[in-house]
mmCIF file of C-alpha atoms in Angstrom:
data_model
loop_
_atom_site.group_PDB
_atom_site.id
_atom_site.type_symbol
_atom_site.label_atom_id
_atom_site.label_comp_id
_atom_site.label_asym_id
_atom_site.label_seq_id
_atom_site.Cartn_x
_atom_site.Cartn_y
_atom_site.Cartn_z
ATOM 1 C CA MET A 1 -44.447 21.483 -53.301
ATOM 2 C CA LYS A 2 -40.936 20.141 -53.291
ATOM 3 C CA LEU A 3 -39.316 17.646 -50.942
ATOM 4 C CA SER A 4 -36.741 19.027 -48.551
ATOM 5 C CA ILE A 5 -33.135 18.337 -49.565
ATOM 6 C CA ALA A 6 -32.604 16.719 -46.139
ATOM 7 C CA ALA A 7 -35.293 14.096 -46.694
ATOM 8 C CA LEU A 8 -32.859 11.178 -46.774
ATOM 9 C CA SER A 9 -30.635 12.465 -44.000
ATOM 10 C CA LEU A 10 -31.736 9.804 -41.521
ATOM 11 C CA THR A 11 -29.146 10.874 -38.994
ATOM 12 C CA ILE A 12 -31.769 13.272 -37.591
ATOM 13 C CA ALA A 13 -32.705 12.657 -33.999
ATOM 14 C CA THR A 14 -36.369 11.802 -34.485
ATOM 15 C CA THR A 15 -38.157 10.798 -37.670
ATOM 16 C CA ALA A 16 -41.117 12.966 -36.706
ATOM 17 C CA ALA A 17 -42.606 12.641 -40.171
ATOM 18 C CA LEU A 18 -43.119 8.912 -39.582
ATOM 19 C CA ASP A 19 -45.268 7.549 -36.775
ATOM 20 C CA SER A 20 -47.534 4.602 -36.066
ATOM 21 C CA ASN A 21 -50.649 6.671 -36.786
ATOM 22 C CA SER A 22 -49.692 7.372 -40.400
ATOM 23 C CA ALA A 23 -50.438 5.044 -43.304
ATOM 24 C CA SER A 24 -46.725 4.922 -44.196
ATOM 25 C CA GLY A 25 -45.785 4.132 -40.611
ATOM 26 C CA ARG A 26 -48.347 1.363 -40.185
ATOM 27 C CA ASN A 27 -47.356 -0.205 -43.494
ATOM 28 C CA LEU A 28 -43.672 -0.141 -42.530
ATOM 29 C CA ILE A 29 -44.286 -1.691 -39.108
ATOM 30 C CA SER A 30 -46.307 -4.493 -40.701
ATOM 31 C CA LYS A 31 -43.233 -5.420 -42.801
ATOM 32 C CA ALA A 32 -40.695 -5.135 -39.975
ATOM 33 C CA ARG A 33 -39.322 -7.867 -37.712
ATOM 34 C CA ARG A 34 -39.102 -7.308 -33.975
ATOM 35 C CA LEU A 35 -35.609 -7.947 -32.643
ATOM 36 C CA ASP A 36 -36.710 -9.679 -29.434
ATOM 37 C CA GLY A 37 -38.233 -12.405 -31.594
ATOM 38 C CA ASN A 38 -41.790 -11.731 -30.425
ATOM 39 C CA ASN A 39 -43.295 -11.912 -33.901
ATOM 40 C CA GLY A 40 -46.075 -14.413 -33.287
ATOM 41 C CA ASP A 41 -46.188 -18.096 -34.158
ATOM 42 C CA ASP A 42 -46.691 -17.406 -37.865
ATOM 43 C CA GLY A 43 -44.179 -14.558 -38.041
ATOM 44 C CA GLU A 44 -46.920 -11.952 -37.766
ATOM 45 C CA TYR A 45 -48.032 -9.958 -34.755
ATOM 46 C CA ASP A 46 -50.799 -7.604 -33.803
ATOM 47 C CA THR A 47 -49.999 -3.965 -34.541
ATOM 48 C CA THR A 48 -53.410 -2.466 -33.802
ATOM 49 C CA TRP A 49 -52.288 -1.368 -30.331
ATOM 50 C CA MET A 50 -49.464 0.740 -31.763
ATOM 51 C CA GLN A 51 -51.104 4.161 -31.548
ATOM 52 C CA ASN A 52 -49.176 7.389 -30.909
ATOM 53 C CA TYR A 53 -45.726 5.881 -31.346
ATOM 54 C CA SER A 54 -42.842 7.574 -33.163
ATOM 55 C CA LEU A 55 -40.261 5.752 -35.252
ATOM 56 C CA LYS A 56 -36.684 6.595 -34.305
ATOM 57 C CA PHE A 57 -33.935 5.631 -36.756
ATOM 58 C CA GLN A 58 -31.166 3.709 -34.963
ATOM 59 C CA GLY A 59 -28.886 2.813 -37.820
ATOM 60 C CA CYS A 60 -28.428 0.542 -40.807
ATOM 61 C CA ARG A 61 -26.204 -2.313 -41.875
ATOM 62 C CA THR A 62 -25.446 -4.419 -44.930
ATOM 63 C CA ALA A 63 -24.769 -8.127 -45.400
ATOM 64 C CA LEU A 64 -24.036 -10.374 -48.364
ATOM 65 C CA SER A 65 -26.522 -13.034 -49.436
ATOM 66 C CA TYR A 66 -27.063 -15.340 -52.407
ATOM 67 C CA ASN A 67 -29.032 -13.726 -55.230
ATOM 68 C CA ASP A 68 -31.946 -16.090 -55.920
ATOM 69 C CA ASP A 69 -32.872 -14.112 -59.046
ATOM 70 C CA ALA A 70 -29.521 -14.670 -60.748
ATOM 71 C CA ASP A 71 -30.196 -16.612 -63.951
ATOM 72 C CA GLY A 72 -27.406 -15.554 -66.292
ATOM 73 C CA ASP A 73 -23.633 -15.347 -66.433
ATOM 74 C CA ASP A 74 -23.758 -11.558 -66.170
ATOM 75 C CA ASP A 75 -26.058 -11.509 -63.121
ATOM 76 C CA VAL A 76 -24.618 -10.814 -59.694
ATOM 77 C CA LYS A 77 -24.523 -14.085 -57.758
ATOM 78 C CA VAL A 78 -24.015 -12.516 -54.335
ATOM 79 C CA ALA A 79 -26.241 -9.528 -53.573
ATOM 80 C CA THR A 80 -26.191 -7.032 -50.747
ATOM 81 C CA THR A 81 -28.963 -7.204 -48.161
ATOM 82 C CA LYS A 82 -29.542 -3.803 -46.549
ATOM 83 C CA LEU A 83 -31.438 -3.442 -43.286
ATOM 84 C CA ALA A 84 -32.618 -0.446 -41.283
ATOM 85 C CA HIS A 85 -32.958 -0.605 -37.508
ATOM 86 C CA PHE A 86 -35.617 1.587 -35.928
ATOM 87 C CA ARG A 87 -37.149 1.963 -32.494
ATOM 88 C CA LEU A 88 -40.780 2.547 -31.592
ATOM 89 C CA CYS A 89 -41.089 5.047 -28.752
ATOM 90 C CA ALA A 90 -44.234 6.548 -27.268
ATOM 91 C CA SER A 91 -44.599 9.890 -29.056
ATOM 92 C CA ASP A 92 -45.029 11.853 -25.824
ATOM 93 C CA SER A 93 -41.683 10.597 -24.501
ATOM 94 C CA CYS A 94 -39.636 10.325 -27.701
ATOM 95 C CA THR A 95 -36.879 12.966 -27.573
ATOM 96 C CA SER A 96 -34.535 14.408 -30.152
ATOM 97 C CA TRP A 97 -31.559 14.683 -27.781
ATOM 98 C CA ASN A 98 -31.647 11.013 -26.765
ATOM 99 C CA GLY A 99 -29.887 8.889 -29.370
ATOM 100 C CA GLY A 100 -32.191 5.988 -28.594
ATOM 101 C CA GLY A 101 -35.291 8.156 -28.543
ATOM 102 C CA CYS A 102 -36.500 6.681 -25.260
ATOM 103 C CA ASN A 103 -35.206 4.509 -22.425
ATOM 104 C CA SER A 104 -38.195 2.316 -21.604
ATOM 105 C CA GLY A 105 -41.401 0.969 -23.088
ATOM 106 C CA TYR A 106 -39.935 0.657 -26.576
ATOM 107 C CA GLY A 107 -39.563 -1.999 -29.252
ATOM 108 C CA ASP A 108 -36.647 -2.448 -31.642
ATOM 109 C CA TYR A 109 -37.299 -3.517 -35.224
ATOM 110 C CA VAL A 110 -35.439 -4.203 -38.453
ATOM 111 C CA VAL A 111 -36.808 -3.835 -41.963
ATOM 112 C CA ASP A 112 -35.517 -3.707 -45.513
ATOM 113 C CA LEU A 113 -33.597 -0.450 -45.946
ATOM 114 C CA GLU A 114 -35.424 0.444 -49.150
ATOM 115 C CA GLU A 115 -38.795 -0.034 -47.425
ATOM 116 C CA PHE A 116 -37.705 2.261 -44.600
ATOM 117 C CA ALA A 117 -36.313 4.955 -46.883
ATOM 118 C CA GLU A 118 -39.425 4.903 -49.064
ATOM 119 C CA ALA A 119 -41.735 5.196 -46.044
ATOM 120 C CA PHE A 120 -39.663 8.026 -44.614
ATOM 121 C CA VAL A 121 -39.634 9.989 -47.870
ATOM 122 C CA GLN A 122 -43.384 9.557 -48.280
ATOM 123 C CA GLY A 123 -44.014 10.581 -44.683
ATOM 124 C CA GLN A 124 -41.764 13.619 -45.016
ATOM 125 C CA ARG A 125 -43.513 14.675 -48.215
ATOM 126 C CA ARG A 126 -46.973 14.391 -46.661
ATOM 127 C CA LYS A 127 -45.848 16.277 -43.563
ATOM 128 C CA GLU A 128 -44.451 19.140 -45.636
ATOM 129 C CA GLU A 129 -47.508 19.198 -47.896
ATOM 130 C CA TYR A 130 -49.714 19.594 -44.820
ATOM 131 C CA GLU A 131 -47.500 22.372 -43.418
ATOM 132 C CA CYS A 132 -47.649 24.203 -46.761
ATOM 133 C CA GLN A 133 -51.433 23.863 -46.929
ATOM 134 C CA MET A 134 -51.872 25.161 -43.381
ATOM 135 C CA PHE A 135 -49.536 28.101 -44.015
ATOM 136 C CA MET A 136 -51.490 28.969 -47.158
ATOM 137 C CA PHE A 137 -54.811 28.723 -45.321
ATOM 138 C CA ASN A 138 -53.698 30.898 -42.402
ATOM 139 C CA ASN A 139 -51.512 33.472 -44.140
ATOM 140 C CA CYS A 140 -52.394 33.817 -47.823
ATOM 141 C CA ASP A 141 -55.477 35.232 -49.498
ATOM 142 C CA CYS A 142 -55.179 33.296 -52.738
ATOM 143 C CA ASN A 143 -58.669 31.908 -53.202
ATOM 144 C CA GLU A 144 -60.391 32.995 -56.370
ATOM 145 C CA ASN A 145 -63.486 34.885 -55.210
ATOM 146 C CA ASP A 146 -65.484 38.016 -56.027
ATOM 147 C CA ASP A 147 -63.035 40.417 -54.377
ATOM 148 C CA LYS A 148 -60.276 39.541 -56.887
ATOM 149 C CA ASP A 149 -59.919 41.517 -60.113
ATOM 150 C CA ASP A 150 -59.656 40.040 -63.593
ATOM 151 C CA GLY A 151 -55.859 40.114 -63.467
ATOM 152 C CA PHE A 152 -55.666 37.835 -60.407
ATOM 153 C CA ASN A 153 -53.494 34.737 -60.846
ATOM 154 C CA ARG A 154 -53.689 32.156 -58.075
ATOM 155 C CA GLU A 155 -50.350 30.558 -58.931
ATOM 156 C CA TYR A 156 -48.562 33.912 -58.754
ATOM 157 C CA CYS A 157 -50.348 34.707 -55.493
ATOM 158 C CA GLU A 158 -49.279 31.451 -53.841
ATOM 159 C CA TYR A 159 -45.696 31.862 -55.017
ATOM 160 C CA ASP A 160 -45.503 35.442 -53.719
ATOM 161 C CA CYS A 161 -46.961 34.432 -50.359
ATOM 162 C CA TYR A 162 -44.539 31.536 -49.816
ATOM 163 C CA ALA A 163 -41.604 33.642 -51.042
ATOM 164 C CA LYS A 164 -42.126 36.131 -48.194
ATOM 165 C CA ASN A 165 -41.236 33.407 -45.655
ATOM 166 C CA SER A 166 -37.818 31.840 -46.266
ATOM 167 C CA LYS A 167 -38.621 28.675 -44.283
ATOM 168 C CA MET A 168 -41.842 28.011 -46.157
ATOM 169 C CA ALA A 169 -40.308 29.002 -49.479
ATOM 170 C CA SER A 170 -37.686 26.264 -49.142
ATOM 171 C CA LYS A 171 -40.399 23.689 -48.419
ATOM 172 C CA CYS A 172 -43.286 24.755 -50.595
ATOM 173 C CA ILE A 173 -41.982 26.379 -53.783
ATOM 174 C CA ASP A 174 -41.157 23.827 -56.454
ATOM 175 C CA ARG A 175 -40.844 26.301 -59.314
ATOM 176 C CA ASN A 176 -41.049 29.978 -60.157
ATOM 177 C CA PRO A 177 -44.242 30.583 -62.201
ATOM 178 C CA TYR A 178 -42.732 33.819 -63.485
ATOM 179 C CA ASP A 179 -39.917 31.833 -65.129
ATOM 180 C CA GLU A 180 -41.255 29.515 -67.812
ATOM 181 C CA GLU A 181 -37.809 28.043 -68.520
ATOM 182 C CA GLN A 182 -37.621 26.658 -64.971
ATOM 183 C CA GLU A 183 -40.791 24.584 -65.350
ATOM 184 C CA GLY A 184 -40.368 21.016 -64.084
ATOM 185 C CA GLN A 185 -36.783 21.270 -62.824
ATOM 186 C CA GLU A 186 -37.539 21.139 -59.098
ATOM 187 C CA GLU A 187 -40.348 18.643 -59.662
ATOM 188 C CA GLN A 188 -37.817 16.331 -61.265
ATOM 189 C CA ARG A 189 -35.636 16.464 -58.158
ATOM 190 C CA ARG A 190 -38.542 15.386 -55.942
ATOM 191 C CA PHE A 191 -39.351 12.596 -58.406
ATOM 192 C CA GLU A 192 -35.826 11.240 -58.116
ATOM 193 C CA ALA A 193 -36.012 10.996 -54.325
ATOM 194 C CA GLU A 194 -39.259 9.059 -54.274
ATOM 195 C CA ARG A 195 -38.467 6.841 -57.245
ATOM 196 C CA TYR A 196 -34.890 5.923 -56.514
ATOM 197 C CA VAL A 197 -34.963 5.034 -52.808
ATOM 198 C CA GLY A 198 -35.631 1.564 -54.200
ATOM 199 C CA CYS A 199 -33.182 0.061 -56.667
ATOM 200 C CA GLN A 200 -34.310 1.402 -60.051
ATOM 201 C CA GLU A 201 -32.758 1.773 -63.464
ATOM 202 C CA LEU A 202 -31.470 5.270 -64.051
ATOM 203 C CA GLU A 203 -33.559 6.862 -66.775
ATOM 204 C CA ILE A 204 -31.947 9.701 -68.683
ATOM 205 C CA GLU A 205 -34.658 12.059 -69.902
ATOM 206 C CA ASN A 206 -32.562 15.026 -71.000
ATOM 207 C CA ASN A 207 -29.003 16.182 -71.514
ATOM 208 C CA GLY A 208 -28.643 17.924 -68.187
ATOM 209 C CA ASP A 209 -28.654 21.590 -67.314
ATOM 210 C CA ASP A 210 -25.391 22.338 -69.077
ATOM 211 C CA GLY A 211 -26.003 20.161 -72.154
ATOM 212 C CA ASN A 212 -22.788 18.206 -71.486
ATOM 213 C CA ALA A 213 -24.292 14.883 -70.430
ATOM 214 C CA GLN A 214 -22.587 11.778 -71.857
ATOM 215 C CA VAL A 215 -23.325 8.074 -72.274
ATOM 216 C CA ASP A 216 -21.003 5.258 -71.142
ATOM 217 C CA TYR A 217 -20.388 2.283 -73.431
ATOM 218 C CA ASP A 218 -18.887 -1.141 -72.745
ATOM 219 C CA GLU A 219 -16.108 -2.741 -74.819
ATOM 220 C CA ASP A 220 -18.699 -4.080 -77.281
ATOM 221 C CA GLY A 221 -20.121 -0.640 -77.919
ATOM 222 C CA ASN A 222 -23.324 -1.180 -75.946
ATOM 223 C CA ALA A 223 -24.673 1.561 -73.683
ATOM 224 C CA ILE A 224 -24.073 0.713 -70.013
ATOM 225 C CA THR A 225 -27.161 0.572 -67.791
ATOM 226 C CA TYR A 226 -26.830 2.140 -64.359
ATOM 227 C CA TYR A 227 -29.102 1.906 -61.330
ATOM 228 C CA VAL A 228 -29.771 4.179 -58.370
ATOM 229 C CA GLY A 229 -30.801 3.020 -54.909
ATOM 230 C CA SER A 230 -30.454 3.568 -51.187
ATOM 231 C CA THR A 231 -27.293 2.624 -49.372
ATOM 232 C CA CYS A 232 -25.953 2.682 -45.834
ATOM 233 C CA SER A 233 -23.004 4.818 -44.777
ATOM 234 C CA ASP A 234 -19.785 3.111 -43.687
ATOM 235 C CA LYS A 235 -20.543 3.907 -40.045
ATOM 236 C CA GLY A 236 -24.164 2.805 -40.362
ATOM 237 C CA ASP A 237 -25.512 6.104 -39.080
ATOM 238 C CA SER A 238 -27.084 7.532 -42.243
ATOM 239 C CA VAL A 239 -28.760 6.604 -45.514
ATOM 240 C CA TYR A 240 -28.085 8.154 -48.900
ATOM 241 C CA LEU A 241 -28.459 7.462 -52.622
ATOM 242 C CA ALA A 242 -25.752 5.837 -54.728
ATOM 243 C CA VAL A 243 -25.196 4.724 -58.334
ATOM 244 C CA TYR A 244 -24.777 1.015 -59.103
ATOM 245 C CA THR A 245 -23.811 -1.088 -62.100
ATOM 246 C CA ASP A 246 -26.205 -3.987 -61.385
ATOM 247 C CA ASP A 247 -29.960 -4.382 -60.891
ATOM 248 C CA THR A 248 -29.563 -5.597 -57.294
ATOM 249 C CA CYS A 249 -27.788 -2.357 -56.321
ATOM 250 C CA THR A 250 -24.806 -4.259 -54.961
ATOM 251 C CA ILE A 251 -21.825 -3.001 -57.002
ATOM 252 C CA GLN A 252 -21.419 0.741 -56.533
ATOM 253 C CA ALA A 253 -20.150 3.050 -59.230
ATOM 254 C CA ASP A 254 -18.568 6.423 -58.565
ATOM 255 C CA THR A 255 -21.216 9.074 -57.893
ATOM 256 C CA SER A 256 -19.574 11.222 -60.579
ATOM 257 C CA VAL A 257 -21.143 8.844 -63.115
ATOM 258 C CA TYR A 258 -24.538 10.401 -62.404
ATOM 259 C CA LYS A 259 -23.313 13.887 -63.224
ATOM 260 C CA LYS A 260 -21.595 12.602 -66.336
ATOM 261 C CA LEU A 261 -24.860 11.035 -67.529
ATOM 262 C CA THR A 262 -27.313 13.757 -66.497
ATOM 263 C CA GLY A 263 -25.259 16.939 -66.231
ATOM 264 C CA THR A 264 -26.255 17.395 -62.563
ATOM 265 C CA ALA A 265 -25.003 16.015 -59.247
ATOM 266 C CA LEU A 266 -26.793 13.051 -57.669
ATOM 267 C CA PRO A 267 -29.217 14.373 -55.012
ATOM 268 C CA TYR A 268 -28.966 12.952 -51.479
ATOM 269 C CA SER A 269 -25.583 11.349 -52.168
#
């Protein structure tokens, strides 16, 4: 099962894949700070009452702060702090057409942007996995039982069933089992989304689809290390991935660097 290409497009009206009932949602809320300052005397507050609430993305912003982890001349001294703003609305009144999600009975929160993006991607993946499983259960006869002949192949059966429905095919097919050369390509794209929403070193595992991937070197002949992480759009209304030259994901490089290094375009950029 692959992750939808729109997974990091947080401009969507309602983050339906993320709610207070899900493990990802509860974990995110526990790390967030309420904007009205009602966070309890010790900075923590009770979240057990937050049942059947949806998280509605409101925007994101960045600010500069001192990098406490800087311990060398080459380390970035001023890092970028990235925050996501979301609103908790009762699920039965949270609407897609209302930019705020709801007009009353809500709470506004801020949390680290990487934490929010990671929770959203995980929630979206679990939601799509469930939809794929339910579609398979209700529409496909792919269980290996006595009525199948010796030539039955469950993987082929599942692929053929999903392929008949264009909506489910885009969500649920991560590779074509009939094409051995395609093995792992779509899985790698999903891996990138979940791994790189946090600031992580870019690992080059192959030479790209066209075999034309290159390596950048500094003036001393050393290979340059690049990083990939989440970033906020200039208007603060969406989140996407970007390439950076430092391990705090503060100094952005041109997104073309990713294609130069891997042979493919950076997903979700």
